[in-house]
PDB file of C-alpha atoms in Angstrom:
ATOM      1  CA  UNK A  16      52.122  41.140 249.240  1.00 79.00           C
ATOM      2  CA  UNK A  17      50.089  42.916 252.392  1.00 81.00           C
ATOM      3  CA  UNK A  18      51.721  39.544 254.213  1.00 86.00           C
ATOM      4  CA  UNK A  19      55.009  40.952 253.982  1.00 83.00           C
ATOM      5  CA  UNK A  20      54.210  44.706 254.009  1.00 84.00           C
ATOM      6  CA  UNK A  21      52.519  44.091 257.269  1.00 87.00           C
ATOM      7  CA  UNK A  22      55.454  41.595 258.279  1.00 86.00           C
ATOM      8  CA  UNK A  23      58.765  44.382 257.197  1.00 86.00           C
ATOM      9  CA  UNK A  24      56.531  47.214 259.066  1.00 89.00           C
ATOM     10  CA  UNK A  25      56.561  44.772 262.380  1.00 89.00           C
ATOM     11  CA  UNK A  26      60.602  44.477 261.703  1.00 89.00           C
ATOM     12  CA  UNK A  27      60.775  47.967 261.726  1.00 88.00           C
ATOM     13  CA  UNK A  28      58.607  48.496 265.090  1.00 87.00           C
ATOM     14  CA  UNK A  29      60.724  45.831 266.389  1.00 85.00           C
ATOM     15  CA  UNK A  30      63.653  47.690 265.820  1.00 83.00           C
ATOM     16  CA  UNK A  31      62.399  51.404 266.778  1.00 81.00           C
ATOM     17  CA  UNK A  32      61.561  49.727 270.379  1.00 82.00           C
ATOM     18  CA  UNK A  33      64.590  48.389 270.664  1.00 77.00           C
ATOM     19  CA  UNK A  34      66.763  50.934 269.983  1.00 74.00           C
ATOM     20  CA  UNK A  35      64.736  53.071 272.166  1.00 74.00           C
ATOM     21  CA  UNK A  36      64.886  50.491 275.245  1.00 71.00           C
ATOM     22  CA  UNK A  37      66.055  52.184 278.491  1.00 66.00           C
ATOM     23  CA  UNK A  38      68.634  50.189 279.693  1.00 69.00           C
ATOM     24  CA  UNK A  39      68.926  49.905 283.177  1.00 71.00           C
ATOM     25  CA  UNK A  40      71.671  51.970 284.905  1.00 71.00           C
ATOM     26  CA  UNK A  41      72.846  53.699 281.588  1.00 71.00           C
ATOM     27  CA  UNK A  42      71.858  57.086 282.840  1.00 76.00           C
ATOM     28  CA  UNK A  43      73.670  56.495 286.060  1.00 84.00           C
ATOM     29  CA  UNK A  44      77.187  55.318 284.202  1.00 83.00           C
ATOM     30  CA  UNK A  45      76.815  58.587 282.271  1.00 84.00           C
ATOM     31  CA  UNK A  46      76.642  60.453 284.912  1.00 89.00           C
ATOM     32  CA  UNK A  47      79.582  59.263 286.560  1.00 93.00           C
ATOM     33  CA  UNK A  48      81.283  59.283 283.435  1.00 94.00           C
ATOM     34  CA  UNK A  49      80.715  63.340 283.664  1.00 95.00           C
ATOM     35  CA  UNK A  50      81.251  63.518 286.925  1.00 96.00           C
ATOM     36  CA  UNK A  51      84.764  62.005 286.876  1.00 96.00           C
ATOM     37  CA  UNK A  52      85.536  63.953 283.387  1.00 96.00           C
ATOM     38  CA  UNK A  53      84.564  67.405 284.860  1.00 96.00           C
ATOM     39  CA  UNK A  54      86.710  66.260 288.207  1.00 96.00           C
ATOM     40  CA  UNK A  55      89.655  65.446 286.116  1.00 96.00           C
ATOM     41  CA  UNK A  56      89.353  68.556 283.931  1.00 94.00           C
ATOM     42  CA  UNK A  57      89.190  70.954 287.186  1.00 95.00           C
ATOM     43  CA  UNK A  58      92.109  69.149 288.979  1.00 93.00           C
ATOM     44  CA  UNK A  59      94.688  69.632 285.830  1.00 90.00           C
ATOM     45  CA  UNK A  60      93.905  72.955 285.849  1.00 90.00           C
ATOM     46  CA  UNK A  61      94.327  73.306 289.448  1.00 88.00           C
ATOM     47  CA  UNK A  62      97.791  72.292 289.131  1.00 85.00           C
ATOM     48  CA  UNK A  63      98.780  74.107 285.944  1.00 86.00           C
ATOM     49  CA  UNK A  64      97.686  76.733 288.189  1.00 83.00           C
ATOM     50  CA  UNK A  65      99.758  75.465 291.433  1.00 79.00           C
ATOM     51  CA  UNK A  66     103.072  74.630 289.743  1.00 80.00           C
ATOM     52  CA  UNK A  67     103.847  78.327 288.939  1.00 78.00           C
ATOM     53  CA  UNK A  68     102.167  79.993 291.567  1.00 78.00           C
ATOM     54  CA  UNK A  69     101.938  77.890 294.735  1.00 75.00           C
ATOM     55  CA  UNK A  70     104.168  74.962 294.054  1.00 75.00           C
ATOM     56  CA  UNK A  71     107.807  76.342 294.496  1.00 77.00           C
ATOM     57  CA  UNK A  72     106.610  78.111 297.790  1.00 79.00           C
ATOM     58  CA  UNK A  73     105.774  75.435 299.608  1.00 79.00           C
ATOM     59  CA  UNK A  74     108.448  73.294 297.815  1.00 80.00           C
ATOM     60  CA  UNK A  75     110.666  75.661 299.023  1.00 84.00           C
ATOM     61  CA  UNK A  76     109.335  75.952 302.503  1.00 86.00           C
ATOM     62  CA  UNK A  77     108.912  72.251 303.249  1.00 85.00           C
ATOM     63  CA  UNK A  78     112.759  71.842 302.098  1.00 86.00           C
ATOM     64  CA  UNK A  79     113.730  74.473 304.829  1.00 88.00           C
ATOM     65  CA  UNK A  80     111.715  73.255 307.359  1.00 87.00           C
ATOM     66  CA  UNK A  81     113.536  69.574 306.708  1.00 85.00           C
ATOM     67  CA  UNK A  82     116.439  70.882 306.808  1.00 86.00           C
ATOM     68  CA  UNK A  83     116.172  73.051 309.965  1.00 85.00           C
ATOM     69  CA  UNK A  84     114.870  69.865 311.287  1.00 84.00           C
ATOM     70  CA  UNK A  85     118.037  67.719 310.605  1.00 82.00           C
ATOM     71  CA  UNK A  86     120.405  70.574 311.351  1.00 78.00           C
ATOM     72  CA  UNK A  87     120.141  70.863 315.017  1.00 66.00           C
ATOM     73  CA  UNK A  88     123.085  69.334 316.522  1.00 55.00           C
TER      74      UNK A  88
END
């Protein structure tokens, strides 16, 4: 019986270490996971931002300048 207490508590030690293992390089890809996550967030509100405030202007001023471009003959 103490044969296979002491063997099932080894198991579990076994398992406890490695599930706690530090894999190398997983804190890095999490980081660059947030990194890119936070980017994405802050550029889609950037342009919610631009397409009703900034957007049409220089739509609108990029169009005129092409066409003031084309139109001088």
């Amino acid at each position: 019986m103490q044969n296979v207490k002491r063997k099932l508590e080894m198991a579990i030690l076994n398992a406890k270490s490695f599930i706690q293992a530090k894999k190398e390089g997983s804190d890095q890809l999490m980081v660059m996971f947030i990194i890119i996550a936070v980017a994405a967030g802050v550029a889609g509100l950037l342009y919610i931002f631009a397409k009703d405030t900034l957007l049409p202007e220089f739509q609108s001023k990029v169009s005129e300048l092409l066409n003031n471009w084309f139109n001088h003959a």
